[in-house]
Every structure is written in C-alpha cells, then in structure tokens.
Amino acid sequence: MAGYLDGKVVAVTGGGGGIGRAVALAAAAEGAKVIVADIGVDMAGGDPKSEVAEAVVTEIAAAGGEAVSVADDVSTMAGGEHIIATAVEKWGRIDGVVAVAGILRERMLFNMSEDEWDPVIATHLKGHFTVFRAAAAVMRKQEGGGALIGFTSGAFSGSVAQANYASAKGGIVSLVRSAAAGLYRYGVTANAIAPVARTRMSENVPMELAEMGDPEDIAPMVVYLLSDKARHITGQIYTVVGKKIAVWNQPREVRAMYAADRWTPEEIEARLDSTVGVERMDLIDKLEEYRQAAAAKEQGQSS
Ligand SMILES: NC(=O)c1ccc[n+]([C@@H]2O[C@H](COP(=O)([O-])OP(=O)(O)OC[C@H]3O[C@@H](n4cnc5c(N)ncnc54)[C@H](O)[C@@H]3O)[C@@H](O)[C@H]2O)c1
C-alpha cells in the first residue's frame, strides 16, 4: 500500500517521547524514513538518556518502518547539524523537519532566574534554528524543496508563569514566518503547530483544560503538512487538539491615527482612546476564570 510520505526523509526532534514520538511513528507508518532525534531529558531538561530515541526506532522497525536515532542536544549548532547530516549521509536528502523538542521551567517573572530563562529559550527557539538552518541549506538545493514544521503553543500569545516558554514560543512563530517568506522561492514551506495533548508536559498545567486530546491526534496534521499535498500551505499557525484543527489569524495593524506634525504626549492623550484605542487581551479577561479553575483542580487533587 502506498504511504502518504513514501520516499521522504523526515527528522523529528523530541521524537523520543510525547507528541514527537507519535509524529515519528505516524511518519514512518506513512512510508517516511525517520531520524528520531532526542536526548531523552526530564521535563526540566536534565538527566539525559539516549535510550529514549533508540526505543522509538525499535518500535518503528518492529512495525516494518525505517528509522535511525540521534541522541543530540538540539540547542547546540553541532547537534542540529548532526541530525540533518545523519539524514543526508544515510538517505541522501532531508524532506521534512519537525521540531518538537521542548522543556519547561515555570516561574513568575519576578522570581525567574537566568538558569530558568536561558535553557528554555535555547531548547525551544534555538532548537528550532539549529535544525531549520541546517535543513534549509540542503532543501534549497534539492529537487522538491522541503517542509519545516515548528511547535509553538497557545502560550505564544502570553502566559502567566511562563515568560520564558511564552517568549520562546512567540519567537518560534516569528522564525516560522520568516522561514516561510525567506524560503518561499526555493519551494520550502514553514508552518507551526500549536498542540494540546495529554503528555507529561500538559500534566503540568495547573487546571483541567477545556480542550484535550492525545499525541496521536496531532500526528495526522503533521503528516499532511509534510506531504506533497500541502505544498501550497506556508506561514500558517494551526491549533491541533483532539478532533479540532483551527488556523490562527495573521497579525496586522487594525487601526491608525496620524499627527499633523510630530506627535506630542498631550495630543496622543487627547486622541488615542477615541481613535486607535486598544485591542483587548483575551488572557487578561480570563485570568479570574483560570484562577478559579486552578483552585478547583488543586482541591480535587488534595481531596
Ligand atoms: N503537550 C501539550 O499539551 C503541549 C501544548 C503546547 C505546546 N506543546 C509543545 O509540543 C512539544 C512537545 O511537547 P510534549 O508534551 O510532547 O513534551 P514531552 O516532554 O513529552 O516531550 C518532549 C521531548 O523533547 C525532548 N527534548 C527536550 N530537550 C531536548 C533537547 N535539548 N534536545 C533533544 N531533545 C530534547 C525530551 O527528551 C522529550 O522526549 C513541545 O515543544 C511543547 O512545548 C505541547
């Protein structure tokens, strides 16, 4: 039976666990040769175990697929380059990169340390750059281009106790959009998934989420975006959760006002509220609802 990704070579970072594992298994089941890239760390990024990636390669082989493991740290240039070089050395090309690797170090902004900020930005944002950069250099020269898929989060639009994570996820959106624009002429697409799925990471959320699903619910959309059927789709952000797929809007200016000469603070004060105004921040409107939901979850756990 022909697979959706027959003949494609796809690297999945964070492919050893959670959503990445489901993506790696689904891509292999659809005929892709898969590089499972994972250093097998705990959720905060410590205690690496290379067996995590190897275990997924074994699962893929048992199901009749082809895969190879790379236990490199995606937050290093050498790690990103090695992941892509492994694909090229073994199979001669790289058609898709799915950047799923991630960690969490949650803290309120006023208490967050450098050691909580830097590794989260490095794993998520730089961890996308290292593999996208190495893959783009190959994809722009090969026939058929390629597909880059980033993993952001709804948290890119703001998050209460995750300034590090939210900033990294916002950076990933900008990186994906820049890749989409910069690589358009080379036939390389770039899109982002904002997933929600039951994994060790989502268990960490302080309240029950209204929408929830499994890692296997995310994988089909990733497979589709990696395929030749989705070559017309680039620069998009898709929420994927359970049975739902939703597209995010493109950021753009919505209202403007102009000064006769240079603005003064007094003139701005006189006109801003009644003309340009503000756009409501949904998250601020929902803070009280979230606080109550977190309290209810905590109470449920302690009773
Ligand atoms: N689960 C959710 O509901 C949810 C929601 C929003 C966004 N996300 C995003 O989806 C992605 C996957 O999340 P998940 O829930 O499957 O997490 P997970 O913790 O289950 O899996 C993450 C994987 O990344 C690997 N990893 C971490 N740092 C690495 C590094 N430096 N190099 C190589 N591998 C590394 C880990 O070993 C692990 O296998 C993450 O980017 C996460 O931020 C998840």
mmCIF file of C-alpha atoms and ligand atoms in Angstrom:
data_model
loop_
_atom_site.group_PDB
_atom_site.id
_atom_site.type_symbol
_atom_site.label_atom_id
_atom_site.label_comp_id
_atom_site.label_asym_id
_atom_site.label_seq_id
_atom_site.Cartn_x
_atom_site.Cartn_y
_atom_site.Cartn_z
ATOM 1 C CA MET A 1 0.000 0.000 0.000
ATOM 2 C CA ALA A 2 1.389 3.429 -0.941
ATOM 3 C CA GLY A 3 2.072 5.683 2.024
ATOM 4 C CA TYR A 4 1.385 9.382 2.261
ATOM 5 C CA LEU A 5 5.101 10.088 2.806
ATOM 6 C CA ASP A 6 6.681 7.417 0.596
ATOM 7 C CA GLY A 7 10.257 8.345 -0.375
ATOM 8 C CA LYS A 8 10.516 11.191 2.135
ATOM 9 C CA VAL A 9 13.210 11.600 4.762
ATOM 10 C CA VAL A 10 11.925 13.302 7.922
ATOM 11 C CA ALA A 11 13.719 14.355 11.118
ATOM 12 C CA VAL A 12 11.670 14.673 14.306
ATOM 13 C CA THR A 13 13.329 16.398 17.260
ATOM 14 C CA GLY A 14 11.881 15.367 20.607
ATOM 15 C CA GLY A 15 10.852 12.191 18.735
ATOM 16 C CA GLY A 16 11.572 10.012 21.745
ATOM 17 C CA GLY A 17 8.517 10.944 23.797
ATOM 18 C CA GLY A 18 5.107 12.619 23.923
ATOM 19 C CA ILE A 19 3.914 14.280 20.720
ATOM 20 C CA GLY A 20 7.260 13.815 18.925
ATOM 21 C CA ARG A 21 7.066 10.048 19.356
ATOM 22 C CA ALA A 22 3.533 9.966 17.899
ATOM 23 C CA VAL A 23 4.720 12.089 14.944
ATOM 24 C CA ALA A 24 7.756 9.845 14.338
ATOM 25 C CA LEU A 25 5.624 6.666 14.427
ATOM 26 C CA ALA A 26 2.956 8.153 12.124
ATOM 27 C CA ALA A 27 5.506 9.493 9.611
ATOM 28 C CA ALA A 28 7.230 6.086 9.467
ATOM 29 C CA ALA A 29 3.876 4.311 9.108
ATOM 30 C CA GLU A 30 3.183 6.560 6.079
ATOM 31 C CA GLY A 31 6.429 5.490 4.438
ATOM 32 C CA ALA A 32 8.932 8.142 5.567
ATOM 33 C CA LYS A 33 12.446 7.271 6.646
ATOM 34 C CA VAL A 34 12.709 8.904 10.054
ATOM 35 C CA ILE A 35 15.510 10.400 12.125
ATOM 36 C CA VAL A 36 14.352 10.207 15.736
ATOM 37 C CA ALA A 37 16.326 12.967 17.454
ATOM 38 C CA ASP A 38 16.062 13.096 21.241
ATOM 39 C CA ILE A 39 18.432 13.366 24.167
ATOM 40 C CA GLY A 40 15.854 11.876 26.497
ATOM 41 C CA VAL A 41 15.797 14.515 29.206
ATOM 42 C CA ASP A 42 13.342 15.008 32.050
ATOM 43 C CA MET A 43 10.770 17.769 31.707
ATOM 44 C CA ALA A 44 13.108 20.445 33.082
ATOM 45 C CA GLY A 45 15.866 19.400 30.657
ATOM 46 C CA GLY A 46 18.040 17.298 32.994
ATOM 47 C CA ASP A 47 19.189 13.650 33.262
ATOM 48 C CA PRO A 48 19.670 12.752 29.537
ATOM 49 C CA LYS A 49 19.092 9.145 28.420
ATOM 50 C CA SER A 50 19.929 8.190 24.810
ATOM 51 C CA GLU A 51 17.759 5.014 25.035
ATOM 52 C CA VAL A 52 14.617 7.144 24.644
ATOM 53 C CA ALA A 53 15.223 7.828 20.919
ATOM 54 C CA GLU A 54 16.502 4.291 20.344
ATOM 55 C CA ALA A 55 13.303 2.828 21.824
ATOM 56 C CA VAL A 56 11.177 4.655 19.238
ATOM 57 C CA VAL A 57 13.468 3.451 16.426
ATOM 58 C CA THR A 58 12.896 -0.110 17.706
ATOM 59 C CA GLU A 59 9.111 0.471 17.689
ATOM 60 C CA ILE A 60 9.261 1.779 14.114
ATOM 61 C CA ALA A 61 11.382 -1.170 12.959
ATOM 62 C CA ALA A 62 9.000 -3.622 14.660
ATOM 63 C CA ALA A 63 6.147 -2.083 12.648
ATOM 64 C CA GLY A 64 8.144 -2.568 9.411
ATOM 65 C CA GLY A 65 9.391 1.029 9.095
ATOM 66 C CA GLU A 66 12.845 2.556 8.735
ATOM 67 C CA ALA A 67 14.388 4.892 11.299
ATOM 68 C CA VAL A 68 17.632 5.914 12.918
ATOM 69 C CA SER A 69 18.220 7.578 16.285
ATOM 70 C CA VAL A 70 20.358 10.603 17.100
ATOM 71 C CA ALA A 71 20.799 11.483 20.766
ATOM 72 C CA ASP A 72 21.992 15.057 20.261
ATOM 73 C CA ASP A 73 21.067 18.251 22.052
ATOM 74 C CA VAL A 74 19.044 20.401 19.608
ATOM 75 C CA SER A 75 20.072 23.580 21.418
ATOM 76 C CA THR A 76 23.611 23.288 20.014
ATOM 77 C CA MET A 77 24.648 24.073 16.427
ATOM 78 C CA ALA A 78 26.645 20.825 16.327
ATOM 79 C CA GLY A 79 23.549 18.888 17.472
ATOM 80 C CA GLY A 80 21.281 20.430 14.816
ATOM 81 C CA GLU A 81 23.877 19.914 12.094
ATOM 82 C CA HIS A 82 24.454 16.294 13.122
ATOM 83 C CA ILE A 83 20.722 15.489 12.966
ATOM 84 C CA ILE A 84 20.447 16.782 9.390
ATOM 85 C CA ALA A 85 23.845 15.359 8.332
ATOM 86 C CA THR A 86 22.681 11.925 9.535
ATOM 87 C CA ALA A 87 19.679 12.137 7.185
ATOM 88 C CA VAL A 88 21.793 13.232 4.233
ATOM 89 C CA GLU A 89 24.559 10.671 4.832
ATOM 90 C CA LYS A 90 22.128 7.783 5.278
ATOM 91 C CA TRP A 91 19.392 8.618 2.766
ATOM 92 C CA GLY A 92 20.810 11.399 0.563
ATOM 93 C CA ARG A 93 18.252 14.133 1.385
ATOM 94 C CA ILE A 94 16.071 15.780 4.025
ATOM 95 C CA ASP A 95 12.446 16.464 3.068
ATOM 96 C CA GLY A 96 10.926 17.397 6.402
ATOM 97 C CA VAL A 97 11.954 18.678 9.810
ATOM 98 C CA VAL A 98 9.511 18.573 12.697
ATOM 99 C CA ALA A 99 10.864 20.455 15.720
ATOM 100 C CA VAL A 100 9.025 19.096 18.747
ATOM 101 C CA ALA A 101 11.758 19.029 21.440
ATOM 102 C CA GLY A 102 10.939 21.144 24.457
ATOM 103 C CA ILE A 103 11.298 21.642 28.195
ATOM 104 C CA LEU A 104 9.551 23.638 30.924
ATOM 105 C CA ARG A 105 10.904 25.721 33.816
ATOM 106 C CA GLU A 106 7.945 27.629 35.193
ATOM 107 C CA ARG A 107 8.223 30.633 37.486
ATOM 108 C CA MET A 108 6.620 34.041 37.888
ATOM 109 C CA LEU A 109 8.612 36.700 36.023
ATOM 110 C CA PHE A 110 9.699 38.453 39.214
ATOM 111 C CA ASN A 111 11.242 35.218 40.563
ATOM 112 C CA MET A 112 12.626 33.759 37.311
ATOM 113 C CA SER A 113 16.364 33.102 37.278
ATOM 114 C CA GLU A 114 18.756 33.216 34.326
ATOM 115 C CA ASP A 115 19.047 29.449 34.701
ATOM 116 C CA GLU A 116 15.302 29.149 34.138
ATOM 117 C CA TRP A 117 15.245 31.587 31.222
ATOM 118 C CA ASP A 118 18.264 30.565 29.116
ATOM 119 C CA PRO A 119 17.766 26.783 28.739
ATOM 120 C CA VAL A 120 14.077 27.178 27.844
ATOM 121 C CA ILE A 121 14.853 29.727 25.123
ATOM 122 C CA ALA A 122 17.801 27.597 23.969
ATOM 123 C CA THR A 123 15.865 24.333 23.732
ATOM 124 C CA HIS A 124 12.759 25.731 22.035
ATOM 125 C CA LEU A 125 13.822 28.740 19.954
ATOM 126 C CA LYS A 126 17.461 27.967 19.228
ATOM 127 C CA GLY A 127 16.483 24.296 18.991
ATOM 128 C CA HIS A 128 14.312 25.257 16.014
ATOM 129 C CA PHE A 129 17.001 27.470 14.469
ATOM 130 C CA THR A 130 19.723 24.780 14.597
ATOM 131 C CA VAL A 131 17.751 22.159 12.661
ATOM 132 C CA PHE A 132 15.873 24.597 10.379
ATOM 133 C CA ARG A 133 19.141 26.303 9.427
ATOM 134 C CA ALA A 134 20.949 23.045 8.632
ATOM 135 C CA ALA A 135 17.956 21.594 6.755
ATOM 136 C CA ALA A 136 17.197 24.776 4.788
ATOM 137 C CA ALA A 137 20.738 24.762 3.372
ATOM 138 C CA VAL A 138 20.061 21.291 1.917
ATOM 139 C CA MET A 139 16.394 21.810 0.968
ATOM 140 C CA ARG A 140 17.024 24.952 -1.097
ATOM 141 C CA LYS A 141 19.325 22.985 -3.406
ATOM 142 C CA GLN A 142 17.460 19.690 -3.691
ATOM 143 C CA GLU A 143 14.634 18.874 -6.073
ATOM 144 C CA GLY A 144 11.258 19.102 -4.335
ATOM 145 C CA GLY A 145 12.263 21.631 -1.653
ATOM 146 C CA GLY A 146 11.079 20.608 1.774
ATOM 147 C CA ALA A 147 8.817 21.260 4.744
ATOM 148 C CA LEU A 148 9.734 22.814 8.093
ATOM 149 C CA ILE A 149 7.265 22.368 10.946
ATOM 150 C CA GLY A 150 7.717 24.234 14.217
ATOM 151 C CA PHE A 151 5.972 23.563 17.505
ATOM 152 C CA THR A 152 4.612 26.658 19.192
ATOM 153 C CA SER A 153 1.836 26.819 21.814
ATOM 154 C CA GLY A 154 -1.225 28.921 22.516
ATOM 155 C CA ALA A 155 1.088 30.330 25.212
ATOM 156 C CA PHE A 156 2.863 32.342 22.495
ATOM 157 C CA SER A 157 0.100 34.907 22.977
ATOM 158 C CA GLY A 158 1.020 35.265 26.671
ATOM 159 C CA SER A 159 1.184 33.101 29.773
ATOM 160 C CA VAL A 160 1.098 33.975 33.474
ATOM 161 C CA ALA A 161 4.014 31.990 34.933
ATOM 162 C CA GLN A 162 5.901 31.057 31.766
ATOM 163 C CA ALA A 163 7.536 34.233 30.426
ATOM 164 C CA ASN A 164 10.474 32.119 29.220
ATOM 165 C CA TYR A 165 8.346 29.478 27.474
ATOM 166 C CA ALA A 166 5.874 32.012 26.024
ATOM 167 C CA SER A 167 8.742 34.127 24.671
ATOM 168 C CA ALA A 168 10.359 31.092 23.073
ATOM 169 C CA LYS A 169 7.027 30.060 21.529
ATOM 170 C CA GLY A 170 6.468 33.607 20.210
ATOM 171 C CA GLY A 171 9.970 33.531 18.756
ATOM 172 C CA ILE A 172 9.162 30.241 17.044
ATOM 173 C CA VAL A 173 6.141 31.853 15.356
ATOM 174 C CA SER A 174 8.356 34.668 14.042
ATOM 175 C CA LEU A 175 11.033 32.197 12.969
ATOM 176 C CA VAL A 176 8.498 30.052 11.107
ATOM 177 C CA ARG A 177 7.004 33.112 9.390
ATOM 178 C CA SER A 178 10.486 34.325 8.433
ATOM 179 C CA ALA A 179 11.398 30.891 7.092
ATOM 180 C CA ALA A 180 8.138 30.817 5.100
ATOM 181 C CA ALA A 181 8.986 34.171 3.490
ATOM 182 C CA GLY A 182 12.707 33.579 3.048
ATOM 183 C CA LEU A 183 12.447 30.071 1.623
ATOM 184 C CA TYR A 184 9.292 30.541 -0.480
ATOM 185 C CA ARG A 185 11.249 30.872 -3.725
ATOM 186 C CA TYR A 186 13.075 27.614 -3.016
ATOM 187 C CA GLY A 187 9.888 25.570 -2.616
ATOM 188 C CA VAL A 188 10.369 25.138 1.120
ATOM 189 C CA THR A 189 7.275 25.553 3.318
ATOM 190 C CA ALA A 190 7.286 26.502 7.015
ATOM 191 C CA ASN A 191 4.318 26.168 9.359
ATOM 192 C CA ALA A 192 3.711 25.974 13.089
ATOM 193 C CA ILE A 193 1.520 23.693 15.166
ATOM 194 C CA ALA A 194 0.084 24.850 18.499
ATOM 195 C CA PRO A 195 -0.834 21.468 20.007
ATOM 196 C CA VAL A 196 -2.691 20.403 23.102
ATOM 197 C CA ALA A 197 -2.292 16.750 24.073
ATOM 198 C CA ARG A 198 -2.039 14.529 27.132
ATOM 199 C CA THR A 199 1.697 14.186 27.848
ATOM 200 C CA ARG A 200 3.913 14.664 30.882
ATOM 201 C CA MET A 201 4.198 18.317 29.827
ATOM 202 C CA SER A 202 0.452 19.016 29.758
ATOM 203 C CA GLU A 203 0.037 17.287 33.148
ATOM 204 C CA ASN A 204 1.934 20.282 34.479
ATOM 205 C CA VAL A 205 -0.836 22.755 33.549
ATOM 206 C CA PRO A 206 -2.398 23.958 36.819
ATOM 207 C CA MET A 207 -6.029 23.432 35.699
ATOM 208 C CA GLU A 208 -8.100 20.990 33.626
ATOM 209 C CA LEU A 209 -8.034 22.188 30.020
ATOM 210 C CA ALA A 210 -11.392 22.551 28.281
ATOM 211 C CA GLU A 211 -9.974 21.006 25.094
ATOM 212 C CA MET A 212 -7.760 17.944 25.361
ATOM 213 C CA GLY A 213 -6.671 15.003 23.219
ATOM 214 C CA ASP A 214 -3.807 12.583 22.639
ATOM 215 C CA PRO A 215 -0.447 12.920 20.849
ATOM 216 C CA GLU A 216 -1.871 10.620 18.127
ATOM 217 C CA ASP A 217 -4.463 13.337 17.356
ATOM 218 C CA ILE A 218 -1.651 15.763 16.425
ATOM 219 C CA ALA A 219 0.308 13.441 14.121
ATOM 220 C CA PRO A 220 -2.072 13.312 11.080
ATOM 221 C CA MET A 221 -1.895 17.104 10.576
ATOM 222 C CA VAL A 222 1.905 16.984 10.739
ATOM 223 C CA VAL A 223 1.943 14.134 8.208
ATOM 224 C CA TYR A 224 -0.324 16.127 5.896
ATOM 225 C CA LEU A 225 1.851 19.264 6.135
ATOM 226 C CA LEU A 226 4.949 17.166 5.370
ATOM 227 C CA SER A 227 3.356 15.678 2.261
ATOM 228 C CA ASP A 228 3.341 16.815 -1.362
ATOM 229 C CA LYS A 229 -0.398 17.530 -0.997
ATOM 230 C CA ALA A 230 0.356 20.531 1.262
ATOM 231 C CA ARG A 231 2.948 22.369 -0.839
ATOM 232 C CA HIS A 232 0.571 25.364 -1.124
ATOM 233 C CA ILE A 233 0.455 25.888 2.648
ATOM 234 C CA THR A 234 3.115 28.071 4.270
ATOM 235 C CA GLY A 235 3.434 30.677 7.028
ATOM 236 C CA GLN A 236 0.467 29.294 8.993
ATOM 237 C CA ILE A 237 -0.178 28.508 12.649
ATOM 238 C CA TYR A 238 -2.600 25.671 13.338
ATOM 239 C CA THR A 239 -4.021 24.711 16.706
ATOM 240 C CA VAL A 240 -4.448 20.945 16.792
ATOM 241 C CA VAL A 241 -6.268 19.316 19.712
ATOM 242 C CA GLY A 242 -8.404 16.183 19.784
ATOM 243 C CA LYS A 243 -10.824 16.390 16.859
ATOM 244 C CA LYS A 244 -10.173 20.116 16.254
ATOM 245 C CA ILE A 245 -7.874 21.861 13.763
ATOM 246 C CA ALA A 246 -8.017 25.685 13.745
ATOM 247 C CA VAL A 247 -5.998 28.294 11.861
ATOM 248 C CA TRP A 248 -4.737 31.463 13.588
ATOM 249 C CA ASN A 249 -5.099 34.886 12.031
ATOM 250 C CA GLN A 250 -2.139 36.755 10.561
ATOM 251 C CA PRO A 251 -1.012 39.681 12.756
ATOM 252 C CA ARG A 252 -1.709 43.027 11.144
ATOM 253 C CA GLU A 253 -2.411 46.643 12.099
ATOM 254 C CA VAL A 254 -6.108 47.219 12.655
ATOM 255 C CA ARG A 255 -6.452 50.998 13.229
ATOM 256 C CA ALA A 256 -4.178 54.034 12.800
ATOM 257 C CA MET A 257 -4.137 57.744 13.516
ATOM 258 C CA TYR A 258 -1.837 60.406 12.096
ATOM 259 C CA ALA A 259 -0.360 63.602 13.544
ATOM 260 C CA ALA A 260 -0.384 66.889 11.661
ATOM 261 C CA ASP A 261 3.267 67.211 12.632
ATOM 262 C CA ARG A 262 5.259 65.133 15.184
ATOM 263 C CA TRP A 263 3.103 63.688 17.993
ATOM 264 C CA THR A 264 3.184 65.254 21.471
ATOM 265 C CA PRO A 265 2.121 63.225 24.551
ATOM 266 C CA GLU A 266 -0.763 65.685 25.075
ATOM 267 C CA GLU A 267 -2.086 65.133 21.551
ATOM 268 C CA ILE A 268 -1.800 61.379 21.972
ATOM 269 C CA GLU A 269 -3.698 61.622 25.263
ATOM 270 C CA ALA A 270 -6.427 63.629 23.541
ATOM 271 C CA ARG A 271 -6.917 61.225 20.618
ATOM 272 C CA LEU A 272 -5.621 57.700 21.322
ATOM 273 C CA ASP A 273 -8.563 56.312 23.334
ATOM 274 C CA SER A 274 -11.192 57.559 20.874
ATOM 275 C CA THR A 275 -9.380 56.565 17.653
ATOM 276 C CA VAL A 276 -6.728 53.823 17.760
ATOM 277 C CA GLY A 277 -7.666 52.633 21.267
ATOM 278 C CA VAL A 278 -6.609 49.159 22.426
ATOM 279 C CA GLU A 279 -7.262 45.595 21.353
ATOM 280 C CA ARG A 280 -8.489 43.551 24.334
ATOM 281 C CA MET A 281 -6.048 40.902 25.576
ATOM 282 C CA ASP A 282 -8.167 37.747 25.993
ATOM 283 C CA LEU A 283 -5.794 36.303 28.563
ATOM 284 C CA ILE A 284 -6.289 39.246 30.939
ATOM 285 C CA ASP A 285 -10.059 38.929 30.589
ATOM 286 C CA LYS A 286 -9.822 35.231 31.537
ATOM 287 C CA LEU A 287 -7.404 35.483 34.488
ATOM 288 C CA GLU A 288 -10.107 35.142 37.148
ATOM 289 C CA GLU A 289 -11.698 32.156 35.354
ATOM 290 C CA TYR A 290 -8.244 30.455 35.150
ATOM 291 C CA ARG A 291 -7.533 31.198 38.830
ATOM 292 C CA GLN A 292 -10.787 29.508 39.845
ATOM 293 C CA ALA A 293 -10.111 26.507 37.574
ATOM 294 C CA ALA A 294 -6.612 26.092 39.063
ATOM 295 C CA ALA A 295 -8.049 26.257 42.596
ATOM 296 C CA ALA A 296 -10.686 23.631 41.672
ATOM 297 C CA LYS A 297 -8.003 21.282 40.265
ATOM 298 C CA GLU A 298 -5.842 21.718 43.355
ATOM 299 C CA GLN A 299 -8.831 20.993 45.598
ATOM 300 C CA GLY A 300 -9.703 17.893 43.525
ATOM 301 C CA GLN A 301 -6.131 16.606 43.889
ATOM 302 C CA SER A 302 -5.981 17.168 47.640
ATOM 303 C CA SER A 303 -9.407 15.608 48.434
HETATM 304 N N1 LIG B 1 1.507 18.636 25.429
HETATM 305 C C1 LIG B 1 0.857 19.763 25.205
HETATM 306 O O1 LIG B 1 -0.345 19.894 25.522
HETATM 307 C C2 LIG B 1 1.555 20.917 24.554
HETATM 308 C C3 LIG B 1 0.898 22.169 24.499
HETATM 309 C C4 LIG B 1 1.514 23.230 23.852
HETATM 310 C C5 LIG B 1 2.766 23.035 23.252
HETATM 311 N N2 LIG B 1 3.392 21.825 23.335
HETATM 312 C C6 LIG B 1 4.705 21.699 22.703
HETATM 313 O O2 LIG B 1 4.774 20.492 21.973
HETATM 314 C C7 LIG B 1 6.105 19.973 22.042
HETATM 315 C C8 LIG B 1 6.084 18.543 22.570
HETATM 316 O O3 LIG B 1 5.544 18.527 23.870
HETATM 317 P P1 LIG B 1 5.256 17.179 24.675
HETATM 318 O O4 LIG B 1 4.082 17.460 25.515
HETATM 319 O O5 LIG B 1 5.268 16.024 23.747
HETATM 320 O O6 LIG B 1 6.554 17.157 25.636
HETATM 321 P P2 LIG B 1 7.381 15.928 26.230
HETATM 322 O O7 LIG B 1 8.073 16.463 27.439
HETATM 323 O O8 LIG B 1 6.510 14.732 26.380
HETATM 324 O O9 LIG B 1 8.453 15.611 25.082
HETATM 325 C C9 LIG B 1 9.494 16.487 24.769
HETATM 326 C C10 LIG B 1 10.667 15.685 24.224
HETATM 327 O O10 LIG B 1 11.711 16.604 23.871
HETATM 328 C C11 LIG B 1 12.965 16.021 24.245
HETATM 329 N N3 LIG B 1 13.970 17.077 24.443
HETATM 330 C C12 LIG B 1 13.947 18.065 25.368
HETATM 331 N N4 LIG B 1 15.047 18.838 25.254
HETATM 332 C C13 LIG B 1 15.767 18.348 24.198
HETATM 333 C C14 LIG B 1 16.987 18.746 23.578
HETATM 334 N N5 LIG B 1 17.694 19.793 24.023
HETATM 335 N N6 LIG B 1 17.428 18.029 22.524
HETATM 336 C C15 LIG B 1 16.735 16.949 22.088
HETATM 337 N N7 LIG B 1 15.569 16.537 22.635
HETATM 338 C C16 LIG B 1 15.087 17.216 23.679
HETATM 339 C C17 LIG B 1 12.646 15.284 25.538
HETATM 340 O O11 LIG B 1 13.628 14.292 25.844
HETATM 341 C C18 LIG B 1 11.259 14.697 25.249
HETATM 342 O O12 LIG B 1 11.329 13.402 24.694
HETATM 343 C C19 LIG B 1 6.899 20.944 22.919
HETATM 344 O O13 LIG B 1 7.571 21.873 22.102
HETATM 345 C C20 LIG B 1 5.834 21.630 23.715
HETATM 346 O O14 LIG B 1 6.244 22.903 24.153
HETATM 347 C C21 LIG B 1 2.827 20.775 23.974
#
